[in-house]
Short mmCIF file of N, CA and C in Angstrom, two decimals:
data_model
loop_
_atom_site.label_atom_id
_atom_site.label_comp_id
_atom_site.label_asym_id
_atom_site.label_seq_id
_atom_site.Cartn_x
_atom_site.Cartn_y
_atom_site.Cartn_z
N UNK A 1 -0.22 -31.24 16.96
CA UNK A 1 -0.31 -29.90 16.40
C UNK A 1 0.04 -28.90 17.51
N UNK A 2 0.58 -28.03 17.09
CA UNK A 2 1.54 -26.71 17.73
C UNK A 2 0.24 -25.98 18.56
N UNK A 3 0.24 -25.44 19.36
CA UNK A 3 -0.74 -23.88 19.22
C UNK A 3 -0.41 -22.67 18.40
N UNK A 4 0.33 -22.98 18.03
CA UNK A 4 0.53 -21.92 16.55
C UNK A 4 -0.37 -22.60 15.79
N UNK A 5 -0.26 -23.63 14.99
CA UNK A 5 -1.14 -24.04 13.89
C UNK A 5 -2.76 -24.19 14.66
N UNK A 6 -3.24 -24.05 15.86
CA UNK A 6 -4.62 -24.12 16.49
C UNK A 6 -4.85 -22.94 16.68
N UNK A 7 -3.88 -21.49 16.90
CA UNK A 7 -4.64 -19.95 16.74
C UNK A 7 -4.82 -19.64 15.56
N UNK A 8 -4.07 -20.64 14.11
CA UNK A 8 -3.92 -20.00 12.62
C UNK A 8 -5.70 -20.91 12.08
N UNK A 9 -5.86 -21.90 12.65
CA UNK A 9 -6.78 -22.63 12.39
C UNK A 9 -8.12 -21.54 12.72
N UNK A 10 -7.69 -21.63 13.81
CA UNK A 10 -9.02 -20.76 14.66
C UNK A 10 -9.71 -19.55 13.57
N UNK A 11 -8.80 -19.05 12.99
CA UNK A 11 -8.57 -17.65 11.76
C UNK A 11 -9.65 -18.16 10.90
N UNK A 12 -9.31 -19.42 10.52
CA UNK A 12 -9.89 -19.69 8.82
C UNK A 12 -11.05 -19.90 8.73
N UNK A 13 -11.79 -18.98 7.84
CA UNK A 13 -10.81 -19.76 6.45
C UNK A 13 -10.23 -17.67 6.63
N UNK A 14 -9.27 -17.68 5.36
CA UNK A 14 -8.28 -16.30 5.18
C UNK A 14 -8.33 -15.77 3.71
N UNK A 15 -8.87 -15.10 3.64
CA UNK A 15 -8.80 -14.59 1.87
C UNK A 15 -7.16 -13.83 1.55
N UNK A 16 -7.12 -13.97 0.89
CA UNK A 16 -6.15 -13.53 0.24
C UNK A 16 -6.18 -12.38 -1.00
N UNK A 17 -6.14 -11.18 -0.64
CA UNK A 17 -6.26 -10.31 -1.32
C UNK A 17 -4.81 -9.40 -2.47
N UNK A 18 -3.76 -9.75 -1.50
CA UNK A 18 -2.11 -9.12 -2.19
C UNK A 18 -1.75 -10.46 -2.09
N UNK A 19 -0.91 -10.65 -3.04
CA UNK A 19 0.67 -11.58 -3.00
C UNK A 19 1.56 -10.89 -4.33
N UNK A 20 2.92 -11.16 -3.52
CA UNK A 20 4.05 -10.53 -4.24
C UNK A 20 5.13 -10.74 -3.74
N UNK A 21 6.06 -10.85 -4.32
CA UNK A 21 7.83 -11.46 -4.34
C UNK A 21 8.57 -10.09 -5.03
N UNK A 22 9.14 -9.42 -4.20
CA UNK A 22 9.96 -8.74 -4.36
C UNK A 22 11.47 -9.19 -3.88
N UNK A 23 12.26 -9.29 -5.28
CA UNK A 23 13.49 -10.53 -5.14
C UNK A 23 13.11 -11.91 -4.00
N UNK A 24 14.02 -12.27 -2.97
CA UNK A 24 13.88 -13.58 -2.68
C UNK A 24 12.59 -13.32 -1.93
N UNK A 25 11.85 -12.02 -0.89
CA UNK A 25 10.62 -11.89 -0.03
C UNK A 25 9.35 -12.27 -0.62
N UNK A 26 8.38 -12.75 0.13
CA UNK A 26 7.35 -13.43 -0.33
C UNK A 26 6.38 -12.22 0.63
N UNK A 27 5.12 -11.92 -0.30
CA UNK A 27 4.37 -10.71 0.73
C UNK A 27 3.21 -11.65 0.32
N UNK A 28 2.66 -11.86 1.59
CA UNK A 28 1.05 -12.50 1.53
C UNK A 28 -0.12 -11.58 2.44
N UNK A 29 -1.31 -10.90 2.24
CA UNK A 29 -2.13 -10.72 2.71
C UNK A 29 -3.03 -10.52 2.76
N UNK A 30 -4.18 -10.55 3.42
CA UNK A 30 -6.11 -10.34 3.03
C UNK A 30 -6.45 -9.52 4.52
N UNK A 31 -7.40 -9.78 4.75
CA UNK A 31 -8.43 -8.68 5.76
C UNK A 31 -7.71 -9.03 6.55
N UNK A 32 -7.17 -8.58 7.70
CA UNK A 32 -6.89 -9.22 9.02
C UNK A 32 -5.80 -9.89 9.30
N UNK A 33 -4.72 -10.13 8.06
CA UNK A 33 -3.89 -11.22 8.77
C UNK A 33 -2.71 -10.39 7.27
N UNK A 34 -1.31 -11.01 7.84
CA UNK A 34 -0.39 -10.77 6.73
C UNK A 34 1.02 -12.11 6.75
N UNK A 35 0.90 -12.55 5.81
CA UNK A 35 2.71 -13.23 5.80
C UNK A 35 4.10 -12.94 4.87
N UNK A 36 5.09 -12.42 5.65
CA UNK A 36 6.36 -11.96 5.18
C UNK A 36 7.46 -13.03 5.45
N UNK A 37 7.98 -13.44 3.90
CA UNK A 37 9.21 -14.23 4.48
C UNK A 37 10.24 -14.45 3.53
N UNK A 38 11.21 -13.79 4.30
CA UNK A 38 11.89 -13.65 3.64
C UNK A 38 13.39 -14.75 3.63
N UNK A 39 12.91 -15.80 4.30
CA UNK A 39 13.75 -17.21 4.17
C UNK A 39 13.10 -18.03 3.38
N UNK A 40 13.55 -19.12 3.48
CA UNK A 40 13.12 -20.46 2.29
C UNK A 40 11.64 -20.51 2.22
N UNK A 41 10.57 -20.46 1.02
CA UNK A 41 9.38 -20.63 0.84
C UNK A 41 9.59 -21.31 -0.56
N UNK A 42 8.14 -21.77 -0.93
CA UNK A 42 7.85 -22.67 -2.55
C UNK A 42 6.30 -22.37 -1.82
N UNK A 43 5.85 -22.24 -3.47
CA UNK A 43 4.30 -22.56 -3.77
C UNK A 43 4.55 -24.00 -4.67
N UNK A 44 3.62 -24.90 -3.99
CA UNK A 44 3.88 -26.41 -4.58
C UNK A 44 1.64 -26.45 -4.92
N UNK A 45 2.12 -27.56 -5.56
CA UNK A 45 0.46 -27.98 -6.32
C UNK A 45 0.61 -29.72 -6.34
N UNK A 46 -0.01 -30.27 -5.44
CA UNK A 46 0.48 -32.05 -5.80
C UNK A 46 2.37 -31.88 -5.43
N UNK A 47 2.65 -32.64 -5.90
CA UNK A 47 4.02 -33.06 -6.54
C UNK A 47 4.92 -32.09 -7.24
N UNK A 48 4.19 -30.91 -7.53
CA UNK A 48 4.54 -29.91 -8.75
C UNK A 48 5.33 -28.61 -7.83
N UNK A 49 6.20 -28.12 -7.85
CA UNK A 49 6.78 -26.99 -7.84
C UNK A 49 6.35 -25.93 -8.43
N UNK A 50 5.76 -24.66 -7.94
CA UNK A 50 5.47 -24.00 -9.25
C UNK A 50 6.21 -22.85 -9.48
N UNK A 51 6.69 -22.71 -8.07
CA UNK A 51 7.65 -21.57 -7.83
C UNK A 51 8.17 -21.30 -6.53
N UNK A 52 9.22 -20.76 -6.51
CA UNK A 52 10.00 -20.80 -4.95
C UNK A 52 11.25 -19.43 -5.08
N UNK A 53 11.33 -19.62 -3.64
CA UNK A 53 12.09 -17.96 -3.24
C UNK A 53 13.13 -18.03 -4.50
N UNK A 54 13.84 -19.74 -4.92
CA UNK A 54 15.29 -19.63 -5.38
C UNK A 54 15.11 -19.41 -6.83
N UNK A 55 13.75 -19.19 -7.58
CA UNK A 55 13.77 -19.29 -9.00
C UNK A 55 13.91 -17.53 -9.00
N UNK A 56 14.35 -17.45 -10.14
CA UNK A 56 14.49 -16.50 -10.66
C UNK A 56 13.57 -15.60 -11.10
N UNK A 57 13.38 -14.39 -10.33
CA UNK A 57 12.35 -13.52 -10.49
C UNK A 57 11.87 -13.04 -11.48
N UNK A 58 10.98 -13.67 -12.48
CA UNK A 58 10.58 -13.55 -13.91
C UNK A 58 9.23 -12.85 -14.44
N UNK A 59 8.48 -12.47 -15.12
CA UNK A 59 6.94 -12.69 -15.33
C UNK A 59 6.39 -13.72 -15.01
N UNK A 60 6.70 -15.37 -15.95
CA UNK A 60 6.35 -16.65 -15.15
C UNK A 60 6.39 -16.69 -13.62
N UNK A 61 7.54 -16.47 -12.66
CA UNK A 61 7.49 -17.22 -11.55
C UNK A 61 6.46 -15.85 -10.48
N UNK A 62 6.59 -14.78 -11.40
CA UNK A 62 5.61 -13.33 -10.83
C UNK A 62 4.38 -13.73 -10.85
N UNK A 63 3.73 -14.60 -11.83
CA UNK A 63 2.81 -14.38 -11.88
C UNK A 63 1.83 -15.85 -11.14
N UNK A 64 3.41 -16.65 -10.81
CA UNK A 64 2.67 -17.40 -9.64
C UNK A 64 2.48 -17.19 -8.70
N UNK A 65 3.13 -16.23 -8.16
CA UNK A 65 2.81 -16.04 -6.83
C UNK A 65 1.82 -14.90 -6.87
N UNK A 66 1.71 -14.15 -7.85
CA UNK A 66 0.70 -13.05 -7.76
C UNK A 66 -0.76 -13.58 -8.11
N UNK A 67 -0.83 -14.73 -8.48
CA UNK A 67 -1.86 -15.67 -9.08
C UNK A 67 -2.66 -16.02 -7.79
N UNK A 68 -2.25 -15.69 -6.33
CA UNK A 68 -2.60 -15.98 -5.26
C UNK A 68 -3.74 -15.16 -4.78
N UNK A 69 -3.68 -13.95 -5.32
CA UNK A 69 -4.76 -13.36 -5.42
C UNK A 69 -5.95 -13.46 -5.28
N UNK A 70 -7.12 -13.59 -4.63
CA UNK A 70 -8.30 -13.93 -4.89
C UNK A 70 -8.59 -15.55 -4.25
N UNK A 71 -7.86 -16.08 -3.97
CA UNK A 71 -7.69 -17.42 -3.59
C UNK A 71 -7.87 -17.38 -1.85
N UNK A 72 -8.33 -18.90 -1.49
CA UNK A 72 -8.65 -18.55 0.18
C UNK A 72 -7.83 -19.66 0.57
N UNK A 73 -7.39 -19.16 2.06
CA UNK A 73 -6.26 -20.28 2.79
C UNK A 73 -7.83 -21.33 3.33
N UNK A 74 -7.90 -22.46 3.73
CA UNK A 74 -8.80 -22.91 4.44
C UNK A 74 -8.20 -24.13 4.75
N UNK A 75 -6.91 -24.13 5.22
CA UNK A 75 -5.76 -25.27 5.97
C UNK A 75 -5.05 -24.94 6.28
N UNK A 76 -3.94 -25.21 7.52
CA UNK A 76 -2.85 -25.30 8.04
C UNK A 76 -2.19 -26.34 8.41
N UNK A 77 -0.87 -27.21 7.99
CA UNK A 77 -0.27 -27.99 8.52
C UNK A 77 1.18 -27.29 8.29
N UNK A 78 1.71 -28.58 9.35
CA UNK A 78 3.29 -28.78 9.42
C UNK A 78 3.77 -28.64 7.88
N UNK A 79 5.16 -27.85 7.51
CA UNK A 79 5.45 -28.29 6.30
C UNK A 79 5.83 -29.85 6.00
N UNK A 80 6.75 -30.34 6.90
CA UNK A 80 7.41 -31.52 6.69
C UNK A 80 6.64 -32.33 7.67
N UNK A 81 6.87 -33.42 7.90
CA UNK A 81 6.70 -34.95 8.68
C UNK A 81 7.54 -34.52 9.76
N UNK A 82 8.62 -34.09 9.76
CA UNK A 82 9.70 -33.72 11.09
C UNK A 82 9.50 -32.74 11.48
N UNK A 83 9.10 -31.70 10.96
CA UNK A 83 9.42 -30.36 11.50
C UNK A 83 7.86 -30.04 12.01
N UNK A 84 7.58 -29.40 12.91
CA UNK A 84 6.33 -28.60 13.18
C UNK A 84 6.34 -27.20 13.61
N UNK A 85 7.54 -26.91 13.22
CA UNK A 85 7.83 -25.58 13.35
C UNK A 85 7.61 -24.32 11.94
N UNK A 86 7.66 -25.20 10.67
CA UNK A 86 7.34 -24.31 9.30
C UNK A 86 5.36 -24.83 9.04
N UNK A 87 5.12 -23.61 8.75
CA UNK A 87 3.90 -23.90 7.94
C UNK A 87 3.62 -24.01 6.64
N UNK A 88 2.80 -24.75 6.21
CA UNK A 88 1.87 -24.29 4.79
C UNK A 88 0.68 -24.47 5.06
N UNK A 89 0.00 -23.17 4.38
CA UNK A 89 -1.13 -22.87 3.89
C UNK A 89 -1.58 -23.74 2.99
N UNK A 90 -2.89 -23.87 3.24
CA UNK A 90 -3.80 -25.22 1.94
C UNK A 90 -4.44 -24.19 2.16
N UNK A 91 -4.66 -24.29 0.67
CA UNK A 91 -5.51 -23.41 -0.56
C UNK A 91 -6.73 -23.85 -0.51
N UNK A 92 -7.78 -23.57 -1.25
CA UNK A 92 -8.39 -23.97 -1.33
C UNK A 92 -9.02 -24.72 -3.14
N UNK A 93 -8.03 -24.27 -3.91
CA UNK A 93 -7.84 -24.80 -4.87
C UNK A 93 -6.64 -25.86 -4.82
N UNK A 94 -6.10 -26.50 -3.74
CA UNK A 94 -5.14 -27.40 -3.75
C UNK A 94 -3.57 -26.81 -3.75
N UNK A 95 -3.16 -25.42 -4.24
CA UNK A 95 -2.15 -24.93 -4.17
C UNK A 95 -1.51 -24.98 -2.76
N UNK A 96 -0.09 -24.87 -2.16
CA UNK A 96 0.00 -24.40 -0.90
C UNK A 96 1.83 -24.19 -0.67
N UNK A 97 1.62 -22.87 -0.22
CA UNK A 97 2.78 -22.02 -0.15
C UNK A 97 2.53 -22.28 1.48
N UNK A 98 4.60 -23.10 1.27
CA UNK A 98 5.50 -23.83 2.46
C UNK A 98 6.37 -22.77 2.56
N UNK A 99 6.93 -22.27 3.95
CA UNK A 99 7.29 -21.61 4.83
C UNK A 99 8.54 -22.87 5.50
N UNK A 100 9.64 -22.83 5.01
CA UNK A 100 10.47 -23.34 5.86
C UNK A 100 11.89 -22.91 6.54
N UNK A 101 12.35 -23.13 7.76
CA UNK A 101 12.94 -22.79 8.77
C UNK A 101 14.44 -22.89 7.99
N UNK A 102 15.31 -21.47 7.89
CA UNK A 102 16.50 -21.61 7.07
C UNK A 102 18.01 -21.28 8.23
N UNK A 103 18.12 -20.04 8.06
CA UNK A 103 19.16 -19.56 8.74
C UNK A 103 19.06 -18.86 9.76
N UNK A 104 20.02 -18.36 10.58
CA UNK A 104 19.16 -17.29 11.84
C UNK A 104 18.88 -15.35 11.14
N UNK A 105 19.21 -15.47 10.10
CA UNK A 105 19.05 -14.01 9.46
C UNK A 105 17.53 -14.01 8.54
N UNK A 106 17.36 -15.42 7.83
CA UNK A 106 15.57 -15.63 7.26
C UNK A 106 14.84 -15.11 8.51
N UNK A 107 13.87 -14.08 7.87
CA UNK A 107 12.70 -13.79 9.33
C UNK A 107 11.48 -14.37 8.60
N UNK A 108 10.65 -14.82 9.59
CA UNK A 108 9.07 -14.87 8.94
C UNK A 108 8.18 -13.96 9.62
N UNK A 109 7.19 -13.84 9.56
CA UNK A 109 6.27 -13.01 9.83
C UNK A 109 4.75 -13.11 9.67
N UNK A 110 4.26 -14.16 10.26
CA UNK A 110 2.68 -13.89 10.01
C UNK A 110 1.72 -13.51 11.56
N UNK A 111 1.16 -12.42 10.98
CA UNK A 111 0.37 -11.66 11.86
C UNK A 111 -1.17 -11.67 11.32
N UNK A 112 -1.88 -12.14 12.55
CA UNK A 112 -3.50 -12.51 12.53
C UNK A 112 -4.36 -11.43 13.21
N UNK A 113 -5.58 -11.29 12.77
CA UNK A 113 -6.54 -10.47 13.65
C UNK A 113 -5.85 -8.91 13.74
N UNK A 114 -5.55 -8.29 15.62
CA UNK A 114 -5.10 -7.10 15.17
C UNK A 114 -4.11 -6.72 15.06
N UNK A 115 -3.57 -7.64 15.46
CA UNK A 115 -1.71 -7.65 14.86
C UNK A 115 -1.92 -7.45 13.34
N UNK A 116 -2.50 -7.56 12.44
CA UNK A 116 -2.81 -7.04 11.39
C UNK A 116 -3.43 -6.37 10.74
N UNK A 117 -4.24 -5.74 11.27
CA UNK A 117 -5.26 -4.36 11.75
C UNK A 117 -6.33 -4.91 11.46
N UNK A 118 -7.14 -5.71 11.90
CA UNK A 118 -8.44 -5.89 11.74
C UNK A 118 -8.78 -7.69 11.83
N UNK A 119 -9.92 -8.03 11.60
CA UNK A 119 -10.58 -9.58 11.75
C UNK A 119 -9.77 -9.80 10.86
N UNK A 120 -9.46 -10.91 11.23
CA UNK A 120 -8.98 -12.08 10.08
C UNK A 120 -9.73 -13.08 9.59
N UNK A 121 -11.26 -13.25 9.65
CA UNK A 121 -11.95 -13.95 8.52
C UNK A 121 -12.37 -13.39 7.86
N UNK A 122 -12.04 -14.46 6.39
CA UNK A 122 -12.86 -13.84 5.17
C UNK A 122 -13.56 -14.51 4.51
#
């Protein structure tokens, strides 16, 4: 494990108060902490896809990611087996929105504590 994923650990657990997809950007944030990304992401459940940057911005795929709402991060791993450079968040209902490494123009953005104006536990 990275020291990125051991300062994001250190955080949790993270409430989650906003989520929202404006076209392909993904906006995540609660008390203390925020994630912006606007390269390759999916919210997956098990095996299940439920929605990702490439679906088409609908009510359905809106209201998965806005469904994030109210929900708490209380995990961090690697997205993939190879990579330890993308994260996902584990939910605490089993959901978990993957963060993966695309082009050099995708930015990500997650900011903890006061890089996000305040504590980041919730």
């Amino acid at each position: 494990m990275t020291d990125v994923f051991e300062e994001i650990s250190a955080c949790l657990p993270l409430m989650v108060d906003s989520a929202g997809q404006e076209q392909e950007i993904l906006h995540v944030s609660g008390p203390g902490w925020r994630l912006r990304v606007s390269g390759a992401w999916r919210l997956v459940q098990g095996t299940r896809i439920l929605t990702s940057r490439d679906a088409e911005v609908s009510d359905r795929t809106a209201g998965g990611v806005t469904s994030l709402a109210g929900a708490r991060v209380t995990g961090v791993r690697p997205q993939g087996a190879f990579n330890d450079l993308d994260i996902a968040l584990v939910l605490e209902d089993g959901r978990v929105p993957e963060v993966f490494g695309g082009f050099l123009w995708d930015t990500r953005l997650l900011a903890l504590g006061e890089l996000a104006g305040g504590s980041a536990r919730g």
